Coordinates of N, CA and C in Angstrom, one line a residue:
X10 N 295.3 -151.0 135.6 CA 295.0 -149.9 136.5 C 293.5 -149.8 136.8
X11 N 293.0 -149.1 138.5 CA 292.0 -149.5 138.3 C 291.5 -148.3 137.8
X12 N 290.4 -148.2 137.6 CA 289.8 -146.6 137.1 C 289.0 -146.2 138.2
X13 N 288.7 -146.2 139.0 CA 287.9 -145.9 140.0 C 288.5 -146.8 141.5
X14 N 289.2 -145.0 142.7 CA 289.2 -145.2 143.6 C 288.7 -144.6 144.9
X15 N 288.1 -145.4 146.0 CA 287.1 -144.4 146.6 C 288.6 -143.8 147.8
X16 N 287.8 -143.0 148.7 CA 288.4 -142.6 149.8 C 287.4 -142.1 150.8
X17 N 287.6 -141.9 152.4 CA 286.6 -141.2 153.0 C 286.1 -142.1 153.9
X18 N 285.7 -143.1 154.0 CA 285.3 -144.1 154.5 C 285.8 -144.2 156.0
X19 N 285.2 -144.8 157.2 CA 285.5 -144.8 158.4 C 284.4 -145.3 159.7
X20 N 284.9 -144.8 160.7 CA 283.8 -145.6 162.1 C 283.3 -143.7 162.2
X21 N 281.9 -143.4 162.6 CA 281.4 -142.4 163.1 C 280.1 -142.8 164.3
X22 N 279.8 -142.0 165.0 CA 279.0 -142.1 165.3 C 277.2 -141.6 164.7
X23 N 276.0 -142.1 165.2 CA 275.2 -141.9 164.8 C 275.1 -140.6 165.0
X24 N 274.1 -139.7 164.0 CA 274.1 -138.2 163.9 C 275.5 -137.9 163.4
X25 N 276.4 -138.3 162.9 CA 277.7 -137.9 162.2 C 277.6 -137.5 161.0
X26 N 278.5 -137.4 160.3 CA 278.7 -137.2 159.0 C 280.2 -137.6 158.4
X27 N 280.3 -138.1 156.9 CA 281.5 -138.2 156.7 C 280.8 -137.9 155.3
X28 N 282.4 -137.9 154.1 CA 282.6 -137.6 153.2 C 283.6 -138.5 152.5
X29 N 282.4 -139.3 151.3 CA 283.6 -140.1 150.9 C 283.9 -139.5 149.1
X30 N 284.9 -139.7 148.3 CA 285.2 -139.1 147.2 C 285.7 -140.6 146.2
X31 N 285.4 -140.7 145.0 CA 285.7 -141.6 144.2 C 286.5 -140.5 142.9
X32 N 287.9 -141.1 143.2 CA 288.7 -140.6 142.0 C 288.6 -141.7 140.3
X33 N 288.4 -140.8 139.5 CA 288.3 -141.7 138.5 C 289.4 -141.5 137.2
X34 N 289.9 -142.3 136.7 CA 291.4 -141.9 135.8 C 291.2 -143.2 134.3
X35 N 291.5 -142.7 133.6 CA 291.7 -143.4 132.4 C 290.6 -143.8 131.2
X36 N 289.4 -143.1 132.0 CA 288.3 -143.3 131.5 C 287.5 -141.8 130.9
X37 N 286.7 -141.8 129.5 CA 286.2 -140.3 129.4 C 284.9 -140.2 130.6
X38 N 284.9 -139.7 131.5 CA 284.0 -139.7 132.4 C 283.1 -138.4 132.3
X39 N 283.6 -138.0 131.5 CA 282.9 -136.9 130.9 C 281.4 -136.9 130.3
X40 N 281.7 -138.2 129.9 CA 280.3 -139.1 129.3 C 279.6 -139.4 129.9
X41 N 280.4 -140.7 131.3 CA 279.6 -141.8 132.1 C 278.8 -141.1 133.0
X42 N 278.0 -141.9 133.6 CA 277.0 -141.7 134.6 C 277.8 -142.3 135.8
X43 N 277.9 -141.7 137.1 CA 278.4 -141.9 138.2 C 277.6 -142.3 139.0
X44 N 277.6 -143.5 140.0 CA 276.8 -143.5 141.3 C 277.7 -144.5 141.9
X45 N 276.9 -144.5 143.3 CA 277.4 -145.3 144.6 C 276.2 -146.0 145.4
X46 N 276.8 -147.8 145.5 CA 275.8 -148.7 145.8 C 276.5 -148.8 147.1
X47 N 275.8 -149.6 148.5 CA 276.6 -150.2 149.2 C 275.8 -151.6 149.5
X48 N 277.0 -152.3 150.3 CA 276.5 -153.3 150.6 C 276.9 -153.9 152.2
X49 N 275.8 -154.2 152.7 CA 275.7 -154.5 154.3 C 276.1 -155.9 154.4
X50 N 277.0 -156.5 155.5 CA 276.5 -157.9 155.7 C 275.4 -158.8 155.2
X51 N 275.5 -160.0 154.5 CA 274.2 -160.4 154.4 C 273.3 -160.4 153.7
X52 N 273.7 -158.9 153.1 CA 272.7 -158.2 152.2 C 272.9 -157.8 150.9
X53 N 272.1 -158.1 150.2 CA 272.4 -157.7 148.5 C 273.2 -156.1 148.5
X54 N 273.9 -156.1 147.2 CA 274.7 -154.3 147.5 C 272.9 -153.7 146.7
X55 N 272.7 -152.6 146.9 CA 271.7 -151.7 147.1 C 272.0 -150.3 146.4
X56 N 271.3 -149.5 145.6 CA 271.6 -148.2 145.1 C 271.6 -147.1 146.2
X57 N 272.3 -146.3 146.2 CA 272.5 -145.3 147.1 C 271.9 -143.9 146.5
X58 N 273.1 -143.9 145.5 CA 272.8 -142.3 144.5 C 273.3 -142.2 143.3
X59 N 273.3 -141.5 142.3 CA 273.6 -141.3 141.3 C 273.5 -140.0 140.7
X60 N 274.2 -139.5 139.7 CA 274.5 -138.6 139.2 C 274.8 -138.9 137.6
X61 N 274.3 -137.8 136.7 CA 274.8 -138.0 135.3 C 275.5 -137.0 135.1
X62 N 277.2 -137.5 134.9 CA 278.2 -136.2 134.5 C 277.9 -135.3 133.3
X63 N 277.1 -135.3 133.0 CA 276.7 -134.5 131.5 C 275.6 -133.7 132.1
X64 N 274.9 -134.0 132.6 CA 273.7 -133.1 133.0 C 273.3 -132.5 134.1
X65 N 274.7 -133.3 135.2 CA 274.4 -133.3 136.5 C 273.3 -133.5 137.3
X66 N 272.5 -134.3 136.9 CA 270.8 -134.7 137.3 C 271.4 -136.2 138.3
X67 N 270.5 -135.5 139.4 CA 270.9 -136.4 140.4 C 269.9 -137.6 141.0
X68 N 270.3 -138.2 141.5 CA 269.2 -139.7 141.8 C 269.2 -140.2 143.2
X69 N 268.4 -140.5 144.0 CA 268.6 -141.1 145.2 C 267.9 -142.2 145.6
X70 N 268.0 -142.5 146.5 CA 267.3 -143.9 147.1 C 266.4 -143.4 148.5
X71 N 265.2 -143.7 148.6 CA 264.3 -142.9 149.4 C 265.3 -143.2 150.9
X72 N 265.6 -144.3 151.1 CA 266.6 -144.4 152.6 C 267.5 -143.2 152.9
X73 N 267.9 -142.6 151.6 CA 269.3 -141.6 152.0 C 268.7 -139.7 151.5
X74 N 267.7 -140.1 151.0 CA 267.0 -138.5 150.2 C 266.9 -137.7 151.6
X75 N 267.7 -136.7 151.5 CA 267.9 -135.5 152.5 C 268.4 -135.9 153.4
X76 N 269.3 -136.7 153.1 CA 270.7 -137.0 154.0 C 272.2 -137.2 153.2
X77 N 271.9 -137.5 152.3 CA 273.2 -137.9 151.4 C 272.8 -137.0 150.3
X78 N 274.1 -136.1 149.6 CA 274.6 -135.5 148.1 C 275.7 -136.0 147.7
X79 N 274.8 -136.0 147.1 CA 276.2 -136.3 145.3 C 276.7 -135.5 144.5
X80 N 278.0 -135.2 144.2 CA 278.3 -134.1 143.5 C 279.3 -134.6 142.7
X81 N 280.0 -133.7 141.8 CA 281.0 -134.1 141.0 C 282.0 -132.9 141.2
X82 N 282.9 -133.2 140.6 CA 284.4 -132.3 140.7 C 284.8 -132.3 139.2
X83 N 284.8 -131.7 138.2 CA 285.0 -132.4 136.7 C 286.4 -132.1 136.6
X84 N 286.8 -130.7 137.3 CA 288.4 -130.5 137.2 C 289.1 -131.6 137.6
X85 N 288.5 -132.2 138.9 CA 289.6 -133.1 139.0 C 289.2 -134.7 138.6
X86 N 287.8 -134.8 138.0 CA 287.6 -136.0 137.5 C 287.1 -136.8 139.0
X87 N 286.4 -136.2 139.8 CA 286.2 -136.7 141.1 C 284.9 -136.9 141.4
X88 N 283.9 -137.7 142.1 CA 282.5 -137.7 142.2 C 283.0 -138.1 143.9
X89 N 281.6 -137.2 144.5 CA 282.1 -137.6 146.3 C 280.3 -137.4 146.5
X90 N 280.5 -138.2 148.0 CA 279.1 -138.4 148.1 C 279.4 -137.8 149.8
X91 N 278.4 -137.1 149.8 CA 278.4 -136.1 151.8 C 277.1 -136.9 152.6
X92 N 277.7 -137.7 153.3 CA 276.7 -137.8 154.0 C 276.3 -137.7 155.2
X93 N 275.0 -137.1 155.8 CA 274.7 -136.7 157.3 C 274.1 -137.5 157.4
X94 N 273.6 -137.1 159.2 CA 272.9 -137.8 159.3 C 272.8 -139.1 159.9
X95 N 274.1 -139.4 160.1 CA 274.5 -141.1 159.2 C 273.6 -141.8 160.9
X96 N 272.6 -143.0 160.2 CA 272.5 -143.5 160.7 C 273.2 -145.1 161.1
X97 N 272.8 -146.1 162.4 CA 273.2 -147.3 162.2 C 273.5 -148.2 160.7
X98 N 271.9 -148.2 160.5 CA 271.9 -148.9 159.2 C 272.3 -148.8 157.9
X99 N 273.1 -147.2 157.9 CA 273.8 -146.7 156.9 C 275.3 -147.7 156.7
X100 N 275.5 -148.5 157.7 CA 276.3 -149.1 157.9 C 276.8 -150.1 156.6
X101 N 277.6 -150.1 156.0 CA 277.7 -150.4 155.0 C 279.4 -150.6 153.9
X102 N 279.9 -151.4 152.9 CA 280.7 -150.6 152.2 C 280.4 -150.4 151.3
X103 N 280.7 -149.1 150.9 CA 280.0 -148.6 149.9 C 281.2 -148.2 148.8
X104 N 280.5 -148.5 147.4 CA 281.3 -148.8 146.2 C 280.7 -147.8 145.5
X105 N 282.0 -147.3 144.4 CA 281.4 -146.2 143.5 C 281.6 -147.1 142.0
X106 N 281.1 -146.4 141.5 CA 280.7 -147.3 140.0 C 280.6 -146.0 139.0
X107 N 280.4 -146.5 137.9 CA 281.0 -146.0 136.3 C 280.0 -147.0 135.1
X108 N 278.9 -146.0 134.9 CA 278.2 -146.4 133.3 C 278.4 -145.5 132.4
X109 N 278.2 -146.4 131.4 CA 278.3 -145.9 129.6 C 276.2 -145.3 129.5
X110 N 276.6 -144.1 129.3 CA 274.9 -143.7 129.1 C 274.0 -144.2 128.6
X111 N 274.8 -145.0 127.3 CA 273.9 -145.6 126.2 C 274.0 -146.6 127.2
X112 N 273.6 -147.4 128.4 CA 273.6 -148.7 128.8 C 273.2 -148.2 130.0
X113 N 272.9 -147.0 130.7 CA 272.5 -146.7 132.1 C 271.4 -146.9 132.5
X114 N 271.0 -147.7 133.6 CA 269.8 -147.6 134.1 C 270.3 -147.0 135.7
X115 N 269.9 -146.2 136.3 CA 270.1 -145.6 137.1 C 270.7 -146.4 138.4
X116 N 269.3 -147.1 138.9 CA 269.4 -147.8 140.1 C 269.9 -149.2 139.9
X117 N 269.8 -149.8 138.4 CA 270.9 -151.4 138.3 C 271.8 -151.5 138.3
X118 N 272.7 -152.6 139.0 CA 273.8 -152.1 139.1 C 274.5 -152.6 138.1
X119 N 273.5 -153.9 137.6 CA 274.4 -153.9 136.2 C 274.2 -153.5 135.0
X120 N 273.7 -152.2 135.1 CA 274.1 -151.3 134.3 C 275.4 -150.7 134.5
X121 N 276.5 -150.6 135.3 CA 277.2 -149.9 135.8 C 278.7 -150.7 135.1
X122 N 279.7 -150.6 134.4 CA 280.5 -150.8 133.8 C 282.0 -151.0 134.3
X123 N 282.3 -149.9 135.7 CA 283.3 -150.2 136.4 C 283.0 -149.4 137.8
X124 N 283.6 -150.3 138.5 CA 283.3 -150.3 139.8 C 284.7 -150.2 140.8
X125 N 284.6 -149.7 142.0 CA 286.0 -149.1 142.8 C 285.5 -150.5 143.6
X126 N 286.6 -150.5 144.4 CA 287.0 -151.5 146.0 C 286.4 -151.6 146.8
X127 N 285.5 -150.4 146.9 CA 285.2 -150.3 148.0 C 285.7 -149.5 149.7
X128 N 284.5 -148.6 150.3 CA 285.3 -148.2 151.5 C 284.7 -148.5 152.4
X129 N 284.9 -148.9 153.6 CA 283.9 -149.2 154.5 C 283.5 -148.1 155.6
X130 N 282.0 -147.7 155.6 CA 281.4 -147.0 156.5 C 280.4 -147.9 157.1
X131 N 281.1 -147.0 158.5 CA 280.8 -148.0 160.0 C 280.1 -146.8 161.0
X132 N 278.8 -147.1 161.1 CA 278.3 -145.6 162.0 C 277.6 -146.3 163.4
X133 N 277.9 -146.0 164.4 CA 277.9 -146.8 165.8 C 276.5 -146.1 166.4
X134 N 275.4 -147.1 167.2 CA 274.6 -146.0 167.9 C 274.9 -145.7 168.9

């Protein structure tokens, strides 16, 4: 089973916005650190944002700072990422991921322990 799956993902246009949500199950996530990397054509996958479920201290990547939030859901065990704004080069699929604290480094991604499928966001100019 996987433990991490995203949702939300789609075609928008530029100046849009969407919302994507990463459900997480079988894991104490209560502990982990949550974030979401994406990855473009071509291009290495990239840190987006992060969040620590314990503290809720949030992290961004200067590309998306005051365009993208990160937030959590604890009732439902859900971490979703809102993003405006959306530009071309936002263009991306973007993966949610799952670290053990004792092993987090924020922006590495291999620091990150389990990782979803993937959704693909597609933002047109």
């Amino acid at each position: 089973q996987v433990p991490l799956v995203e949702s939300g993902g789609g075609l928008v246009q530029a100046g849009g916005s969407l919302r994507l949500a990463c459900a997480a199950s079988g894991l104490p996530f209560s502990s982990y650190a949550m974030g979401w990397f994406r990855q473009a054509p071509g291009k290495e996958r990239e840190f987006v944002t992060a969040i620590s479920w314990s503290s809720g201290n949030t992290y961004y990547a200067d590309s998306v700072k005051g365009r993208f939030t990160i937030s959590r859901d604890s009732a439902k065990n859900t971490v979703c990422l809102q993003m405006n704004s959306l530009k071309p080069e936002d263009t991306a699929v973007y993966y949610c991921a799952a670290a053990n604290p004792s092993r987090w480094i924020v922006r590495s991604s291999r620091s990150y322990e389990y990782w979803g499928q993937g959704t693909q966001v597609t933002v047109s100019s």
